[in-house]
Tab-separated table of C-alpha atoms in Angstrom:
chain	number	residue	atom	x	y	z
A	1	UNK	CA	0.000	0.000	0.000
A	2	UNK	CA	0.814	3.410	-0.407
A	3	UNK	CA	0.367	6.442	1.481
A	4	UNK	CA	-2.079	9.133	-0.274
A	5	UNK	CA	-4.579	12.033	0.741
A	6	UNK	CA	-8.245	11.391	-1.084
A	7	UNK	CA	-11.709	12.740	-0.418
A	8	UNK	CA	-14.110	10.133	-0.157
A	9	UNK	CA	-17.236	12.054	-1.155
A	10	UNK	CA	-18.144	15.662	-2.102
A	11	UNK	CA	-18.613	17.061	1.222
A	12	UNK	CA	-15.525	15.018	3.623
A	13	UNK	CA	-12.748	16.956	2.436
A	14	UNK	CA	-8.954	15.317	2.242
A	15	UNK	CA	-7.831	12.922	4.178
A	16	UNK	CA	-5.161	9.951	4.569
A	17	UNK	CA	-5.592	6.615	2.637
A	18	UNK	CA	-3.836	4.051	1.178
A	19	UNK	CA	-3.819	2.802	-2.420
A	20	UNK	CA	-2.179	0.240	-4.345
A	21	UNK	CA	0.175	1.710	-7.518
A	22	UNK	CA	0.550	-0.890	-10.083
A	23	UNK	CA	3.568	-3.541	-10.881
A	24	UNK	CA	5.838	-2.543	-13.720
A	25	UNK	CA	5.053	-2.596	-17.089
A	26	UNK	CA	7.941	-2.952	-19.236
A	27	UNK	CA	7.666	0.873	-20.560
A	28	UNK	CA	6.374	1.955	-16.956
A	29	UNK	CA	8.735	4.704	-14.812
A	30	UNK	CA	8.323	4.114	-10.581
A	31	UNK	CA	8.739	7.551	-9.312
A	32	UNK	CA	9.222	8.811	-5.708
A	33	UNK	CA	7.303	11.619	-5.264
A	34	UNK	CA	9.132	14.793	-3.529
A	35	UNK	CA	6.827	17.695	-4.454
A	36	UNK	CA	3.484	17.764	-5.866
A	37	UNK	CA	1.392	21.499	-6.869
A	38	UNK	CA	-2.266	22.011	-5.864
A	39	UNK	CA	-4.302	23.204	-8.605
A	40	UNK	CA	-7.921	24.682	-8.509
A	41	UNK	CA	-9.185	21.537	-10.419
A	42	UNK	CA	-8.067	19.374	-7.648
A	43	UNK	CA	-10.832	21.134	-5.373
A	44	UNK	CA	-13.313	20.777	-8.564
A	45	UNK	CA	-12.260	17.034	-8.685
A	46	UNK	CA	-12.179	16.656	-4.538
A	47	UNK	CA	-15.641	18.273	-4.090
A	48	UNK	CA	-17.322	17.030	-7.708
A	49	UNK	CA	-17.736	20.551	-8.541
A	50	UNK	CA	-17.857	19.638	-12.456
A	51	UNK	CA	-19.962	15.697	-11.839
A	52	UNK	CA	-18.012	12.734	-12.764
A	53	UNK	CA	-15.752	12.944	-9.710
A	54	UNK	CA	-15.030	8.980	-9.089
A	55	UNK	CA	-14.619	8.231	-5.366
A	56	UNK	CA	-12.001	7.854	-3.617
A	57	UNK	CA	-10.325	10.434	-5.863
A	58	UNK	CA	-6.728	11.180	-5.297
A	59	UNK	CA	-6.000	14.101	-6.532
A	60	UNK	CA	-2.694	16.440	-7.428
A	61	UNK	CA	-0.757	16.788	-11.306
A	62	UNK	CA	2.168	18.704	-11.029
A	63	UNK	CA	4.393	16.162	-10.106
A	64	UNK	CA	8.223	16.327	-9.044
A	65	UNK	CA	10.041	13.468	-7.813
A	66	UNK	CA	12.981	11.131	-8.359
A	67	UNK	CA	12.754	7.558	-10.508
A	68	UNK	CA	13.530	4.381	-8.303
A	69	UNK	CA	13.227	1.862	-10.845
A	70	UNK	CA	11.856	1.432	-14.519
A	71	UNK	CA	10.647	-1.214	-16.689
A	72	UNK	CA	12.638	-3.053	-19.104
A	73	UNK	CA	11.830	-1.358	-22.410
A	74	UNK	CA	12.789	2.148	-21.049
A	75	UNK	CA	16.177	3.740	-22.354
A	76	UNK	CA	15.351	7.413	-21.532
A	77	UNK	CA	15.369	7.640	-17.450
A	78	UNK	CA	17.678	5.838	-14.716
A	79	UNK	CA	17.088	5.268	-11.155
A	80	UNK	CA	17.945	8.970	-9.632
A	81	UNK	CA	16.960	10.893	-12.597
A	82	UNK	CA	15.083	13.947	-11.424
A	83	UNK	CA	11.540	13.984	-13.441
A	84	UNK	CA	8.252	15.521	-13.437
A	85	UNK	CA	4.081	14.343	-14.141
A	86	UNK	CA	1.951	16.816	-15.245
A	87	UNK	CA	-1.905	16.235	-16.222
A	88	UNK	CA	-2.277	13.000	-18.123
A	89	UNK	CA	-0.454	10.088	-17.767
A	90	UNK	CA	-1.471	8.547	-21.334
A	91	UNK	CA	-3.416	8.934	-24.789
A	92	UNK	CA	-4.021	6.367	-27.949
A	93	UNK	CA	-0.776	6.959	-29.136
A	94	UNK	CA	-1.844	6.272	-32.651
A	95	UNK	CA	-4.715	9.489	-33.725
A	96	UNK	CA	-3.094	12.588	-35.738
A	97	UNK	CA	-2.918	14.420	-32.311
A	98	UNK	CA	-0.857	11.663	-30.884
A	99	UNK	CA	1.559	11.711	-33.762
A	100	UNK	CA	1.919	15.324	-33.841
A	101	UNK	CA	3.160	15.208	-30.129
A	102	UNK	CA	-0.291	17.134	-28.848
A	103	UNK	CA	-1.219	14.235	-26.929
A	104	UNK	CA	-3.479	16.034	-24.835
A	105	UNK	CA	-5.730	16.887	-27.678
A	106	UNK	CA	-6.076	13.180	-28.093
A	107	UNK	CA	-8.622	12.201	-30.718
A	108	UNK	CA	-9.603	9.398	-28.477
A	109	UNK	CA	-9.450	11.150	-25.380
A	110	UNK	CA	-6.048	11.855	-23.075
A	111	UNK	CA	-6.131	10.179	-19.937
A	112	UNK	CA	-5.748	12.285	-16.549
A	113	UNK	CA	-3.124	11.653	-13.826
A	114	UNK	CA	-6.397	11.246	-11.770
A	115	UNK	CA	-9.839	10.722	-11.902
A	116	UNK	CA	-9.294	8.682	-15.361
A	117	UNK	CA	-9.444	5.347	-16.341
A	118	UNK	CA	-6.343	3.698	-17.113
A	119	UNK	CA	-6.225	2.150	-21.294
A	120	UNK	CA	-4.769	-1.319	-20.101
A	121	UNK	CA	-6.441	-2.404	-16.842
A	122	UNK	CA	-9.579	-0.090	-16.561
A	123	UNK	CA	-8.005	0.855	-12.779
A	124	UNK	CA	-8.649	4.393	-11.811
A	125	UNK	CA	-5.985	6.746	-11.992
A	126	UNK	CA	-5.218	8.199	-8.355
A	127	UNK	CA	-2.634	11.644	-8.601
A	128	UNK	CA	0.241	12.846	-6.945
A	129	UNK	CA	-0.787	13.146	-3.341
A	130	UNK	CA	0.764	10.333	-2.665
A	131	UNK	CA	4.580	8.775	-2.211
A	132	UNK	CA	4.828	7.278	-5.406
A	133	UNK	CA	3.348	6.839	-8.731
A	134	UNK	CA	3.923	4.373	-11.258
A	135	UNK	CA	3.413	5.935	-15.211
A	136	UNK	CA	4.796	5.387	-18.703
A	137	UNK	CA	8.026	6.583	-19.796
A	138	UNK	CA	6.163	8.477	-22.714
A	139	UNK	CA	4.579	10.938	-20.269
A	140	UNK	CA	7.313	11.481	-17.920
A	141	UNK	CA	9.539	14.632	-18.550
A	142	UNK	CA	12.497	15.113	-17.389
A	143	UNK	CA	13.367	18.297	-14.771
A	144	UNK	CA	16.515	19.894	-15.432
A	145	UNK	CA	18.643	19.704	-12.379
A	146	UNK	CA	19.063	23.721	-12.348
A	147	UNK	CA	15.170	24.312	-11.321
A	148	UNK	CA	14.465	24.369	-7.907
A	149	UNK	CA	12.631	21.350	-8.204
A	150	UNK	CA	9.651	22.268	-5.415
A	151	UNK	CA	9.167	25.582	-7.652
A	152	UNK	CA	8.925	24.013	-10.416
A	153	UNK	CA	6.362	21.776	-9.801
A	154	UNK	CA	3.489	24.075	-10.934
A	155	UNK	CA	5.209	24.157	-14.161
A	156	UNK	CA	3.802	20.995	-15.327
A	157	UNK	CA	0.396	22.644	-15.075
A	158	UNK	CA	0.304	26.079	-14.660
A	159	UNK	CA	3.281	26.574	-16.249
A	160	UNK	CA	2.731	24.709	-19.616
A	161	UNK	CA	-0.943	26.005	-19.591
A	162	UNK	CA	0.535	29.486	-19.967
A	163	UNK	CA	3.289	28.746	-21.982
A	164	UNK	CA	2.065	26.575	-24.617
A	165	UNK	CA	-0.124	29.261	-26.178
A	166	UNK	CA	2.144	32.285	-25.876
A	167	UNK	CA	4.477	29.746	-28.016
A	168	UNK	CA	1.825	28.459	-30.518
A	169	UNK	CA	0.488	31.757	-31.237
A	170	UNK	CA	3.816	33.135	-32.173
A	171	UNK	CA	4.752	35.866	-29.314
A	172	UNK	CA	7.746	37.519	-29.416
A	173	UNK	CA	10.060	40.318	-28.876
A	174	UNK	CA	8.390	44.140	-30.146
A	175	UNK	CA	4.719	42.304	-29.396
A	176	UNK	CA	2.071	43.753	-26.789
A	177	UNK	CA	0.605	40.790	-24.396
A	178	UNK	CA	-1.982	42.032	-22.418
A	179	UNK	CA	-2.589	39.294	-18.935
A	180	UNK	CA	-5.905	38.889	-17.413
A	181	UNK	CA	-5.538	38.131	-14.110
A	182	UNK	CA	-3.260	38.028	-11.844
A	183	UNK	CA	-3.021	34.657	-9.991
A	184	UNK	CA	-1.199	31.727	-10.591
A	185	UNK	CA	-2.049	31.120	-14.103
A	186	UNK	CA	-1.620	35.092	-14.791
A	187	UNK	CA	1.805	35.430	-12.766
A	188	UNK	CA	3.513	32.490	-14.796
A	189	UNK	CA	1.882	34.319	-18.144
A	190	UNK	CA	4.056	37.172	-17.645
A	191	UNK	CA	6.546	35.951	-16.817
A	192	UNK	CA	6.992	33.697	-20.115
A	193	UNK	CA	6.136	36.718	-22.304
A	194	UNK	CA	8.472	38.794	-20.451
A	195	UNK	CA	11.008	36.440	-21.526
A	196	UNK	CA	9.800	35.656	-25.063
A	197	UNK	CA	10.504	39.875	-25.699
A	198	UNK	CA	7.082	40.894	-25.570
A	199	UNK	CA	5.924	44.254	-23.506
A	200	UNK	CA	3.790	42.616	-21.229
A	201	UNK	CA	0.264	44.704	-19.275
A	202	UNK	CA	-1.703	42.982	-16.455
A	203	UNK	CA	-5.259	43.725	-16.036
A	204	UNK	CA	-6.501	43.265	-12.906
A	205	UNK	CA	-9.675	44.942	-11.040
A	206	UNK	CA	-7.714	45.367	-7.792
A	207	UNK	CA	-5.512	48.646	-7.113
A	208	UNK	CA	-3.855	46.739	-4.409
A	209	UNK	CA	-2.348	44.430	-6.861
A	210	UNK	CA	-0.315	46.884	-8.653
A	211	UNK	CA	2.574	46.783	-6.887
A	212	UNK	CA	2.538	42.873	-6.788
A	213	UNK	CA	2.056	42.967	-11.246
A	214	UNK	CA	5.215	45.229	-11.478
A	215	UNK	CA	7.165	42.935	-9.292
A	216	UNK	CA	5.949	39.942	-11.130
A	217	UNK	CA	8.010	41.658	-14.232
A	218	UNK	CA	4.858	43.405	-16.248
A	219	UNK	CA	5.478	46.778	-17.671
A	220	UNK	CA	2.040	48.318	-17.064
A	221	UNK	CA	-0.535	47.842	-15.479
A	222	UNK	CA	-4.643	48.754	-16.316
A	223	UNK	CA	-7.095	48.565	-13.474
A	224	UNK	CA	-9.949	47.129	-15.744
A	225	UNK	CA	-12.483	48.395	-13.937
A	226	UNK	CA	-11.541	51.901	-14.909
A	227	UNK	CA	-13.197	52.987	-17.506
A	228	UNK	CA	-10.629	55.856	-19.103
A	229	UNK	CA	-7.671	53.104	-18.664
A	230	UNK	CA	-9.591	50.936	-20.633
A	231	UNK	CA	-10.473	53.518	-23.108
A	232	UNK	CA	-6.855	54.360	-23.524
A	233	UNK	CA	-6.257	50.899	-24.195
A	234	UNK	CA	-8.708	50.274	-27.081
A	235	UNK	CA	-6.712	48.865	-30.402
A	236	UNK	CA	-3.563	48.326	-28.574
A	237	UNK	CA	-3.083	44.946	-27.826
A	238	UNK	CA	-1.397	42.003	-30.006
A	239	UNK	CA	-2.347	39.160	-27.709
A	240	UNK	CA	-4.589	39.070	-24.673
A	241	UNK	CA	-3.816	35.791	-22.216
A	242	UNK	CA	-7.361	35.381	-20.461
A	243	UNK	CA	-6.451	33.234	-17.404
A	244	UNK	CA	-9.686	34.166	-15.168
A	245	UNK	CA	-11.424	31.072	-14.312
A	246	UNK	CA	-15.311	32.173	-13.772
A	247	UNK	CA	-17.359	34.309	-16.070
A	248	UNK	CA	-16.458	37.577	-17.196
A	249	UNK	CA	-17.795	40.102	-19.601
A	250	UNK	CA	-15.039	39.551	-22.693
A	251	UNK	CA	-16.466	42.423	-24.640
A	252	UNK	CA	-14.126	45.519	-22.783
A	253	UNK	CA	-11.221	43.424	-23.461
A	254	UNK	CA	-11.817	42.148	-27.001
A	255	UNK	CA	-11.740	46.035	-28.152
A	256	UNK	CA	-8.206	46.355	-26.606
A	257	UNK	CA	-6.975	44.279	-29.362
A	258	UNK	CA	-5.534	45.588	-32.684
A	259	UNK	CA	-6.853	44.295	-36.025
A	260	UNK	CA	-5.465	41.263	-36.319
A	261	UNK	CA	-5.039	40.582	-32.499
A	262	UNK	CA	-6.139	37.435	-30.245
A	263	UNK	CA	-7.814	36.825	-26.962
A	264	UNK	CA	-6.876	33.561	-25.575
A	265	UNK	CA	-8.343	31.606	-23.090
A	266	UNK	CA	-6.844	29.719	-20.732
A	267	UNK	CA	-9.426	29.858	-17.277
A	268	UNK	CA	-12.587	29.490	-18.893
A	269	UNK	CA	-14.517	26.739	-19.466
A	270	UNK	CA	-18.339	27.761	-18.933
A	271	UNK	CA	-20.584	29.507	-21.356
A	272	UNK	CA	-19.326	33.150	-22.327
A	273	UNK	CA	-21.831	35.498	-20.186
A	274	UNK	CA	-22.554	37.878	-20.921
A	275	UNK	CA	-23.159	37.315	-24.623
A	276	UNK	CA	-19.966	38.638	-27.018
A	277	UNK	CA	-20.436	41.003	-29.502
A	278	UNK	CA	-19.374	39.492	-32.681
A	279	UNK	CA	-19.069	42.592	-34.370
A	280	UNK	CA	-15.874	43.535	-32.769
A	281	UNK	CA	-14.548	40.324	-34.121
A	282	UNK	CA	-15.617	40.646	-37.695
A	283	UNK	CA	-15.096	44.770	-37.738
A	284	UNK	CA	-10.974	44.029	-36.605
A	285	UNK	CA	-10.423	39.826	-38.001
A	286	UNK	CA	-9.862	39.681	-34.567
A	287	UNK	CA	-9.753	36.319	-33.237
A	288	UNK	CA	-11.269	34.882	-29.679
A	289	UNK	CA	-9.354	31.412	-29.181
A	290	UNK	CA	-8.743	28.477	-26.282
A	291	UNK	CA	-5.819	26.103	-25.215
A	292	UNK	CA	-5.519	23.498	-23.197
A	293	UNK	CA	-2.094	22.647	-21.263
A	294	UNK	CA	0.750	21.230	-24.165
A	295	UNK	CA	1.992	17.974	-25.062
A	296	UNK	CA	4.643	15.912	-24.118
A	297	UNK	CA	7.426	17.664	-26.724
A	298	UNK	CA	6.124	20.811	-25.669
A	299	UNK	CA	6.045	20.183	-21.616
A	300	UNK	CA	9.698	19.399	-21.988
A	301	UNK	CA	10.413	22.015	-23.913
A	302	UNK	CA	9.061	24.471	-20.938
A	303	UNK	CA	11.015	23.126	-18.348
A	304	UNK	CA	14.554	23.953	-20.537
A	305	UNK	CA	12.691	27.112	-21.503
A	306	UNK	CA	12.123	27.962	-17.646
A	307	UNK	CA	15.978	26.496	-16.702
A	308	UNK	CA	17.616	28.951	-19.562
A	309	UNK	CA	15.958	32.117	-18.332
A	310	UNK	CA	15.889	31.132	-14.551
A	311	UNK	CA	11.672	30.946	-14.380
A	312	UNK	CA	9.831	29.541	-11.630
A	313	UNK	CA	6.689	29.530	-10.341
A	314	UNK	CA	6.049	31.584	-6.823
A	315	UNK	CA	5.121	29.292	-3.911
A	316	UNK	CA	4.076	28.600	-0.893
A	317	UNK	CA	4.670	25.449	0.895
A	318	UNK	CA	2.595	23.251	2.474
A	319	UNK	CA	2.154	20.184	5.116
A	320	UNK	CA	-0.187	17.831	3.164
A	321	UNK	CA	-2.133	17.626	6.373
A	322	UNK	CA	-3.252	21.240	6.284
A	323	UNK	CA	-4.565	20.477	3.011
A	324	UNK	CA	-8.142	20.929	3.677
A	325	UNK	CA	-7.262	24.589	4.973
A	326	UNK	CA	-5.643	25.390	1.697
A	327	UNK	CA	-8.092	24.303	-0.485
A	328	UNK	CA	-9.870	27.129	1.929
A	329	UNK	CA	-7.576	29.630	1.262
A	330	UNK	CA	-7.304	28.511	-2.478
A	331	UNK	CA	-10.763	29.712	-2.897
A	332	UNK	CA	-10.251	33.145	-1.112
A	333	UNK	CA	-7.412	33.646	-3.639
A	334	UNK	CA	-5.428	34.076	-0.507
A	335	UNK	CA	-2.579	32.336	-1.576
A	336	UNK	CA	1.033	33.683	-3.887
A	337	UNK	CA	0.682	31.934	-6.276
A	338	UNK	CA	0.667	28.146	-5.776
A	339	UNK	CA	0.648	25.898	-2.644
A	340	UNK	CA	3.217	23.040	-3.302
A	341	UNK	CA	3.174	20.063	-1.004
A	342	UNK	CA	6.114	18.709	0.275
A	343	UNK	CA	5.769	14.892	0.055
A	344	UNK	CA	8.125	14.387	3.336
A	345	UNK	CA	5.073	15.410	5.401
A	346	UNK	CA	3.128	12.702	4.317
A	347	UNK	CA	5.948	9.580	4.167
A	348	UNK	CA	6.492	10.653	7.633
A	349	UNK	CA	3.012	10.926	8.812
């Protein structure tokens, strides 16, 4: 058995259990698990905020840890390698998507670190709140020894989620990339266009978080609940990163964007409310667009982007049993910007 933190149902919160992590395949990687990031979606997951929550759910997917053994087909890692987990832990392996190295646009469907059902054995995945996980080689990247490994953690979820589009949509140096938000999705989104070479604005609605957005690295700042800012910001814009997570009007922000310009989202996944106004769209070929994390290639690619220009994600670290609190905090947004767990706290419980 291992040691892990799951919720049982909707309503009992986090607490300790054991599971059983699977026997080596022959392309599997054992990993000892050192740090692991909490993520919103592991309260959506822990308290079935979206349905389809399988119980006992084991949450966490920004996994850091060390490999202990692997199976005999695997020629990439070693025993000691330092390596990381982020969201899904496999795919088909065989649809375009696959091919193309964007396994987590899977054609069949990626499967999650947790909360998924595994292709072989039909076992349910359980995450990184745990000692150890057991995953194929394929989805295991490996952590440059120059990161601060419990930093970079986060990486492997918000990081990538951030990264991956600012890549795929081409920023770079003499472009304007507005940031919406300012938590830990927004933080890690300046932060890669800062180094990509692009003059990077936060919007936030707080005045209080001023300050904190120049420190973060971002150039200006626009209180979006100002109206003349905003005014003064219409056509300006190259890229907008949306990382809020709940509803927002898009419409004020859309009309910040030069002809030509895109609003991503990143936060997002309910209905758009209120309604957009497609006109601003059509009247600039402006473009309103969504991404999802990044694939394998890409993930690894991150991590030597973050190790060449010394990026990290802000934390805060945590004893896995004050785990419930967090998740408290988490939704108060009273945390900068990411709890990390350290997995010590929990071998040695």
């Amino acid at each position: 058995m291992t040691k892990a933190y799951a919720a049982e149902s909707e309503h009992s919160g986090l607490a300790p259990h054991g599971i059983e992590r699977r026997e080596l395949r022959d392309d599997d990687v054992a990993i000892d698990i050192l740090y692991c990031g909490v993520c919103h979606t592991d309260i959506h997951y822990a308290e079935n905020d979206w349905g389809g929550t399988i119980y006992p759910v084991v949450p966490g997917h920004e996994i850091i840890g060390r490999v202990t053994s692997v199976g005999k087909d695997v020629k990439n890692y070693s025993e000691g390698d330092l390596v990381g987990v982020g969201c899904m832990v496999d795919s088909c392996r065989e649809c375009s998507s696959c091919d193309q190295g964007l396994e987590q646009y899977c054609l069949n469907g990626m499967v999650p670190t947790y909360n998924g059902e595994d292709l072989h054995d039909k076992s349910i995945t359980y995450g990184g709140y745990s000692e150890k996980i057991v995953v194929s080689d394929r989805f295991v990247v490996r952590v440059p020894e120059k990161l601060d490994a419990a930093k970079a953690a986060p990486l492997l979820c918000a990081g990538i989620t951030t990264y991956s589009p600012l890549r795929h949509f081409g920023v770079k140096e003499g472009h304007k990339v507005g940031v919406i938000g300012m938590g830990g999705l927004g933080h890690m989104g300046v932060k890669f266009a800062k180094a990509m070479g692009a003059e990077v604005t936060i919007f936030t609605r707080s005045e209080s978080k001023v300050s904190e957005a120049k420190k973060q690295g971002a150039d200006h700042v626009i209180i979006s609940t100002d109206e003349r800012q905003m005014a003064e910001a219409t056509e300006t814009f190259d890229f907008l990163l949306d990382t809020v997570p709940v509803q927002h009007d898009l419409n004020p922000y859309i009309n910040c964007l030069k002809v030509d310009g895109t609003h991503i989202l990143v936060g997002l996944l309910e209905p758009v409310d209120p309604a957009l106004q497609a006109g601003q769209l059509v009247l600039k070929r402006r473009v309103l667009a969504g991404s999802l994390i990044g694939g394998i290639p890409e993930t690894q690619e991150m991590l030597d982007f973050c190790a060449e220009h010394d990026i990290h994600c802000d934390v805060e670290m945590l004893d896995i049993k004050n785990i419930n609190d967090a998740f408290k905090r988490m939704k108060k947004g009273d945390v900068k910007y990411r709890f990390v767990i350290d997995m010590d706290t929990l071998k040695q419980s």
